[in-house]
Amino acid sequence: SQLPESIVSRQLNLSHIRKIWEKIPLEERLLLEQKYVLDWSDNELASMLGIQPQSVRMRLTRAKRKVIQLMKEQGFQISEWL
């Protein structure tokens, strides 16, 4: 059973993450969701986008950096999420 404080803290974090997620351009959000939520391979993403798998990895890197930067700007401590 989780403590009420833990539940509230988790909900606040999710709320902040939603706000950050909305600031990310749609194309980058979709790419991150397809990779990390839907578990698509780089080859599947490359085929869908009509690009090379190396380009997929570069786009993912840029998108993740943007998320991390936005999280830092909102006061998140990245070390808490690792």
CSV table of N, CA, C and O in Angstrom, one decimal:
chain,number,residue,atom,x,y,z
A,1,SER,N,0.8,-1.2,0.0
A,1,SER,CA,0.0,0.0,0.0
A,1,SER,C,0.9,1.2,0.0
A,1,SER,O,1.8,1.4,0.8
A,2,GLN,N,0.5,2.2,-0.8
A,2,GLN,CA,1.3,3.4,-0.9
A,2,GLN,C,0.8,4.4,0.1
A,2,GLN,O,-0.4,4.5,0.4
A,3,LEU,N,1.7,5.2,0.6
A,3,LEU,CA,1.4,6.3,1.5
A,3,LEU,C,0.7,7.4,0.7
A,3,LEU,O,1.0,7.6,-0.5
A,4,PRO,N,-0.3,8.1,1.4
A,4,PRO,CA,-1.0,9.2,0.7
A,4,PRO,C,0.0,10.2,0.1
A,4,PRO,O,-0.3,10.7,-1.0
A,5,GLU,N,1.1,10.5,0.8
A,5,GLU,CA,2.0,11.5,0.3
A,5,GLU,C,2.7,11.0,-1.0
A,5,GLU,O,2.9,11.8,-1.9
A,6,SER,N,2.9,9.7,-1.1
A,6,SER,CA,3.5,9.2,-2.3
A,6,SER,C,2.5,9.3,-3.5
A,6,SER,O,2.9,9.6,-4.6
A,7,ILE,N,1.3,9.0,-3.2
A,7,ILE,CA,0.3,9.1,-4.3
A,7,ILE,C,0.1,10.5,-4.8
A,7,ILE,O,0.1,10.8,-6.0
A,8,VAL,N,0.1,11.5,-3.8
A,8,VAL,CA,0.0,12.9,-4.2
A,8,VAL,C,1.2,13.3,-5.0
A,8,VAL,O,1.1,14.0,-6.0
A,9,SER,N,2.4,13.0,-4.5
A,9,SER,CA,3.6,13.3,-5.2
A,9,SER,C,3.6,12.8,-6.6
A,9,SER,O,4.0,13.5,-7.6
A,10,ARG,N,3.2,11.5,-6.7
A,10,ARG,CA,3.2,10.9,-8.1
A,10,ARG,C,2.2,11.6,-9.0
A,10,ARG,O,2.6,11.9,-10.2
A,11,GLN,N,1.1,12.0,-8.5
A,11,GLN,CA,0.1,12.7,-9.3
A,11,GLN,C,0.6,14.1,-9.7
A,11,GLN,O,0.4,14.5,-10.9
A,12,LEU,N,1.3,14.8,-8.8
A,12,LEU,CA,1.9,16.1,-9.2
A,12,LEU,C,2.9,15.9,-10.3
A,12,LEU,O,3.0,16.7,-11.2
A,13,ASN,N,3.8,14.9,-10.1
A,13,ASN,CA,4.8,14.7,-11.1
A,13,ASN,C,4.1,14.4,-12.5
A,13,ASN,O,4.6,14.9,-13.5
A,14,LEU,N,3.1,13.5,-12.5
A,14,LEU,CA,2.4,13.2,-13.8
A,14,LEU,C,1.8,14.5,-14.4
A,14,LEU,O,1.8,14.6,-15.6
A,15,SER,N,1.3,15.3,-13.6
A,15,SER,CA,0.7,16.6,-14.1
A,15,SER,C,1.8,17.4,-14.7
A,15,SER,O,1.6,18.0,-15.8
A,16,HIS,N,2.9,17.5,-14.1
A,16,HIS,CA,4.0,18.3,-14.7
A,16,HIS,C,4.5,17.7,-16.0
A,16,HIS,O,4.8,18.4,-16.9
A,17,ILE,N,4.6,16.4,-16.0
A,17,ILE,CA,5.1,15.7,-17.2
A,17,ILE,C,4.1,15.9,-18.3
A,17,ILE,O,4.5,16.2,-19.5
A,18,ARG,N,2.8,15.9,-18.1
A,18,ARG,CA,1.8,16.2,-19.1
A,18,ARG,C,2.0,17.6,-19.7
A,18,ARG,O,1.9,17.8,-20.9
A,19,LYS,N,2.3,18.5,-18.8
A,19,LYS,CA,2.5,19.9,-19.3
A,19,LYS,C,3.7,20.0,-20.2
A,19,LYS,O,3.8,20.7,-21.2
A,20,ILE,N,4.8,19.3,-19.8
A,20,ILE,CA,6.0,19.3,-20.6
A,20,ILE,C,5.7,18.6,-21.9
A,20,ILE,O,6.2,19.0,-23.0
A,21,TRP,N,5.0,17.5,-21.9
A,21,TRP,CA,4.8,16.7,-23.1
A,21,TRP,C,4.0,17.5,-24.1
A,21,TRP,O,4.3,17.4,-25.3
A,22,GLU,N,3.1,18.4,-23.6
A,22,GLU,CA,2.3,19.2,-24.5
A,22,GLU,C,3.2,20.3,-25.2
A,22,GLU,O,2.8,20.8,-26.3
A,23,LYS,N,4.4,20.6,-24.7
A,23,LYS,CA,5.3,21.6,-25.3
A,23,LYS,C,6.2,21.0,-26.4
A,23,LYS,O,6.8,21.7,-27.1
A,24,ILE,N,6.2,19.7,-26.5
A,24,ILE,CA,7.0,19.0,-27.4
A,24,ILE,C,6.3,19.0,-28.8
A,24,ILE,O,5.1,18.6,-28.8
A,25,PRO,N,6.9,19.3,-29.9
A,25,PRO,CA,6.3,19.3,-31.2
A,25,PRO,C,5.7,17.9,-31.4
A,25,PRO,O,6.2,16.8,-31.0
A,26,LEU,N,4.5,17.8,-32.1
A,26,LEU,CA,3.8,16.6,-32.3
A,26,LEU,C,4.6,15.5,-32.9
A,26,LEU,O,4.6,14.4,-32.5
A,27,GLU,N,5.4,15.9,-33.9
A,27,GLU,CA,6.2,14.9,-34.6
A,27,GLU,C,7.2,14.2,-33.7
A,27,GLU,O,7.3,13.0,-33.7
A,28,GLU,N,7.8,14.9,-32.8
A,28,GLU,CA,8.7,14.4,-31.8
A,28,GLU,C,8.0,13.6,-30.8
A,28,GLU,O,8.5,12.5,-30.4
A,29,ARG,N,6.8,14.0,-30.3
A,29,ARG,CA,6.0,13.2,-29.4
A,29,ARG,C,5.6,11.9,-29.9
A,29,ARG,O,5.8,10.9,-29.3
A,30,LEU,N,5.2,11.9,-31.2
A,30,LEU,CA,4.8,10.6,-31.8
A,30,LEU,C,6.0,9.7,-31.9
A,30,LEU,O,5.8,8.5,-31.7
A,31,LEU,N,7.1,10.2,-32.3
A,31,LEU,CA,8.3,9.4,-32.5
A,31,LEU,C,8.7,8.8,-31.1
A,31,LEU,O,8.9,7.6,-31.0
A,32,LEU,N,8.7,9.6,-30.1
A,32,LEU,CA,9.0,9.0,-28.7
A,32,LEU,C,8.0,8.0,-28.3
A,32,LEU,O,8.3,7.0,-27.7
A,33,GLU,N,6.7,8.3,-28.5
A,33,GLU,CA,5.6,7.3,-28.1
A,33,GLU,C,5.8,6.0,-28.9
A,33,GLU,O,5.6,4.9,-28.3
A,34,GLN,N,6.0,6.1,-30.2
A,34,GLN,CA,6.1,4.9,-31.0
A,34,GLN,C,7.3,4.1,-30.6
A,34,GLN,O,7.3,2.8,-30.5
A,35,LYS,N,8.4,4.7,-30.2
A,35,LYS,CA,9.6,4.0,-29.8
A,35,LYS,C,9.5,3.4,-28.4
A,35,LYS,O,9.7,2.2,-28.2
A,36,TYR,N,9.1,4.2,-27.5
A,36,TYR,CA,9.1,3.8,-26.0
A,36,TYR,C,7.8,3.3,-25.5
A,36,TYR,O,7.8,2.7,-24.4
A,37,VAL,N,6.7,3.7,-26.1
A,37,VAL,CA,5.4,3.2,-25.6
A,37,VAL,C,5.0,2.0,-26.4
A,37,VAL,O,4.6,0.9,-25.9
A,38,LEU,N,5.0,2.1,-27.7
A,38,LEU,CA,4.6,1.1,-28.6
A,38,LEU,C,5.7,0.1,-28.9
A,38,LEU,O,5.5,-1.0,-29.5
A,39,ASP,N,7.0,0.4,-28.5
A,39,ASP,CA,8.1,-0.5,-28.7
A,39,ASP,C,8.4,-0.8,-30.1
A,39,ASP,O,8.8,-1.9,-30.5
A,40,TRP,N,8.3,0.2,-31.0
A,40,TRP,CA,8.7,0.0,-32.4
A,40,TRP,C,10.2,0.0,-32.5
A,40,TRP,O,10.9,0.7,-31.8
A,41,SER,N,10.7,-0.8,-33.4
A,41,SER,CA,12.2,-0.8,-33.7
A,41,SER,C,12.6,0.4,-34.5
A,41,SER,O,11.7,1.1,-35.1
A,42,ASP,N,13.9,0.7,-34.5
A,42,ASP,CA,14.4,1.8,-35.3
A,42,ASP,C,14.1,1.5,-36.8
A,42,ASP,O,13.8,2.5,-37.5
A,43,ASN,N,14.2,0.3,-37.2
A,43,ASN,CA,13.9,-0.1,-38.6
A,43,ASN,C,12.4,0.2,-39.0
A,43,ASN,O,12.1,0.7,-40.0
A,44,GLU,N,11.5,-0.1,-38.0
A,44,GLU,CA,10.1,0.1,-38.3
A,44,GLU,C,9.8,1.6,-38.4
A,44,GLU,O,9.1,2.1,-39.3
A,45,LEU,N,10.4,2.4,-37.5
A,45,LEU,CA,10.3,3.8,-37.5
A,45,LEU,C,10.9,4.4,-38.8
A,45,LEU,O,10.3,5.3,-39.4
A,46,ALA,N,12.0,3.9,-39.2
A,46,ALA,CA,12.7,4.4,-40.4
A,46,ALA,C,11.8,4.2,-41.6
A,46,ALA,O,11.7,5.0,-42.5
A,47,SER,N,11.3,3.0,-41.7
A,47,SER,CA,10.4,2.6,-42.8
A,47,SER,C,9.2,3.5,-42.9
A,47,SER,O,8.8,4.0,-43.9
A,48,MET,N,8.6,3.8,-41.7
A,48,MET,CA,7.4,4.6,-41.7
A,48,MET,C,7.7,6.0,-42.1
A,48,MET,O,6.9,6.7,-42.8
A,49,LEU,N,8.9,6.5,-41.6
A,49,LEU,CA,9.3,7.9,-41.9
A,49,LEU,C,10.0,8.1,-43.2
A,49,LEU,O,10.2,9.2,-43.7
A,50,GLY,N,10.4,7.0,-43.9
A,50,GLY,CA,11.1,7.1,-45.1
A,50,GLY,C,12.5,7.6,-45.0
A,50,GLY,O,13.0,8.3,-45.8
A,51,ILE,N,13.1,7.2,-43.8
A,51,ILE,CA,14.5,7.7,-43.6
A,51,ILE,C,15.4,6.5,-43.1
A,51,ILE,O,14.9,5.4,-43.0
A,52,GLN,N,16.6,6.7,-43.0
A,52,GLN,CA,17.6,5.7,-42.5
A,52,GLN,C,17.4,5.5,-41.0
A,52,GLN,O,17.2,6.4,-40.3
A,53,PRO,N,17.7,4.2,-40.5
A,53,PRO,CA,17.7,4.0,-39.1
A,53,PRO,C,18.6,4.9,-38.3
A,53,PRO,O,18.2,5.3,-37.2
A,54,GLN,N,19.7,5.3,-38.8
A,54,GLN,CA,20.6,6.2,-38.1
A,54,GLN,C,20.0,7.5,-37.9
A,54,GLN,O,20.2,8.2,-36.9
A,55,SER,N,19.2,7.9,-38.9
A,55,SER,CA,18.4,9.2,-38.8
A,55,SER,C,17.4,9.1,-37.7
A,55,SER,O,17.1,10.1,-37.0
A,56,VAL,N,16.8,7.9,-37.5
A,56,VAL,CA,15.8,7.7,-36.4
A,56,VAL,C,16.5,7.9,-35.1
A,56,VAL,O,16.0,8.6,-34.2
A,57,ARG,N,17.7,7.3,-34.9
A,57,ARG,CA,18.4,7.4,-33.7
A,57,ARG,C,18.7,8.9,-33.4
A,57,ARG,O,18.6,9.3,-32.2
A,58,MET,N,19.1,9.7,-34.4
A,58,MET,CA,19.5,11.1,-34.2
A,58,MET,C,18.2,11.9,-33.8
A,58,MET,O,18.3,12.7,-32.9
A,59,ARG,N,17.1,11.6,-34.4
A,59,ARG,CA,15.9,12.3,-34.1
A,59,ARG,C,15.4,12.0,-32.7
A,59,ARG,O,15.0,12.8,-31.9
A,60,LEU,N,15.6,10.7,-32.3
A,60,LEU,CA,15.2,10.3,-30.9
A,60,LEU,C,16.1,11.0,-29.9
A,60,LEU,O,15.7,11.5,-28.9
A,61,THR,N,17.4,11.1,-30.2
A,61,THR,CA,18.4,11.8,-29.3
A,61,THR,C,18.0,13.2,-29.1
A,61,THR,O,17.9,13.7,-28.0
A,62,ARG,N,17.7,13.9,-30.2
A,62,ARG,CA,17.3,15.3,-30.2
A,62,ARG,C,16.0,15.5,-29.4
A,62,ARG,O,15.8,16.4,-28.6
A,63,ALA,N,15.0,14.6,-29.6
A,63,ALA,CA,13.7,14.7,-28.9
A,63,ALA,C,13.9,14.4,-27.4
A,63,ALA,O,13.4,15.1,-26.6
A,64,LYS,N,14.8,13.5,-27.0
A,64,LYS,CA,15.0,13.2,-25.6
A,64,LYS,C,15.7,14.4,-25.0
A,64,LYS,O,15.4,14.7,-23.8
A,65,ARG,N,16.7,15.0,-25.7
A,65,ARG,CA,17.4,16.1,-25.1
A,65,ARG,C,16.4,17.3,-24.8
A,65,ARG,O,16.5,18.0,-23.8
A,66,LYS,N,15.4,17.4,-25.8
A,66,LYS,CA,14.4,18.5,-25.6
A,66,LYS,C,13.6,18.2,-24.3
A,66,LYS,O,13.3,19.1,-23.6
A,67,VAL,N,13.2,16.9,-24.2
A,67,VAL,CA,12.4,16.6,-23.0
A,67,VAL,C,13.2,16.9,-21.7
A,67,VAL,O,12.6,17.5,-20.8
A,68,ILE,N,14.4,16.5,-21.7
A,68,ILE,CA,15.3,16.7,-20.5
A,68,ILE,C,15.4,18.2,-20.2
A,68,ILE,O,15.3,18.6,-19.1
A,69,GLN,N,15.6,19.0,-21.3
A,69,GLN,CA,15.8,20.4,-21.1
A,69,GLN,C,14.5,21.0,-20.5
A,69,GLN,O,14.6,21.8,-19.6
A,70,LEU,N,13.4,20.6,-21.0
A,70,LEU,CA,12.1,21.1,-20.5
A,70,LEU,C,11.9,20.7,-19.1
A,70,LEU,O,11.4,21.5,-18.3
A,71,MET,N,12.3,19.5,-18.8
A,71,MET,CA,12.1,19.0,-17.4
A,71,MET,C,13.0,19.8,-16.5
A,71,MET,O,12.6,20.2,-15.4
A,72,LYS,N,14.2,20.1,-16.9
A,72,LYS,CA,15.1,20.9,-16.0
A,72,LYS,C,14.5,22.3,-15.8
A,72,LYS,O,14.6,22.9,-14.7
A,73,GLU,N,14.0,22.9,-16.9
A,73,GLU,CA,13.4,24.2,-16.8
A,73,GLU,C,12.2,24.2,-15.8
A,73,GLU,O,11.9,25.3,-15.2
A,74,GLN,N,11.5,23.1,-15.7
A,74,GLN,CA,10.4,23.0,-14.8
A,74,GLN,C,10.8,22.6,-13.4
A,74,GLN,O,9.9,22.4,-12.5
A,75,GLY,N,12.1,22.5,-13.2
A,75,GLY,CA,12.6,22.2,-11.8
A,75,GLY,C,12.7,20.7,-11.5
A,75,GLY,O,13.0,20.4,-10.3
A,76,PHE,N,12.6,19.8,-12.5
A,76,PHE,CA,12.8,18.4,-12.2
A,76,PHE,C,14.2,18.1,-12.0
A,76,PHE,O,15.1,18.7,-12.7
A,77,GLN,N,14.5,17.2,-11.1
A,77,GLN,CA,15.9,16.7,-10.9
A,77,GLN,C,16.0,15.4,-11.7
A,77,GLN,O,15.4,14.4,-11.3
A,78,ILE,N,16.7,15.5,-12.8
A,78,ILE,CA,16.8,14.3,-13.7
A,78,ILE,C,17.3,13.1,-12.9
A,78,ILE,O,16.8,12.0,-13.1
A,79,SER,N,18.2,13.3,-12.0
A,79,SER,CA,18.7,12.1,-11.2
A,79,SER,C,17.6,11.4,-10.4
A,79,SER,O,17.7,10.2,-10.2
A,80,GLU,N,16.5,12.0,-10.1
A,80,GLU,CA,15.4,11.4,-9.4
A,80,GLU,C,14.7,10.4,-10.3
A,80,GLU,O,13.9,9.5,-9.8
A,81,TRP,N,14.8,10.5,-11.6
A,81,TRP,CA,14.1,9.7,-12.6
A,81,TRP,C,14.9,8.6,-13.1
A,81,TRP,O,14.4,7.7,-13.9
A,82,LEU,N,16.2,8.6,-12.8
A,82,LEU,CA,17.1,7.5,-13.4
A,82,LEU,C,17.2,6.3,-12.4
A,82,LEU,O,16.9,6.4,-11.3
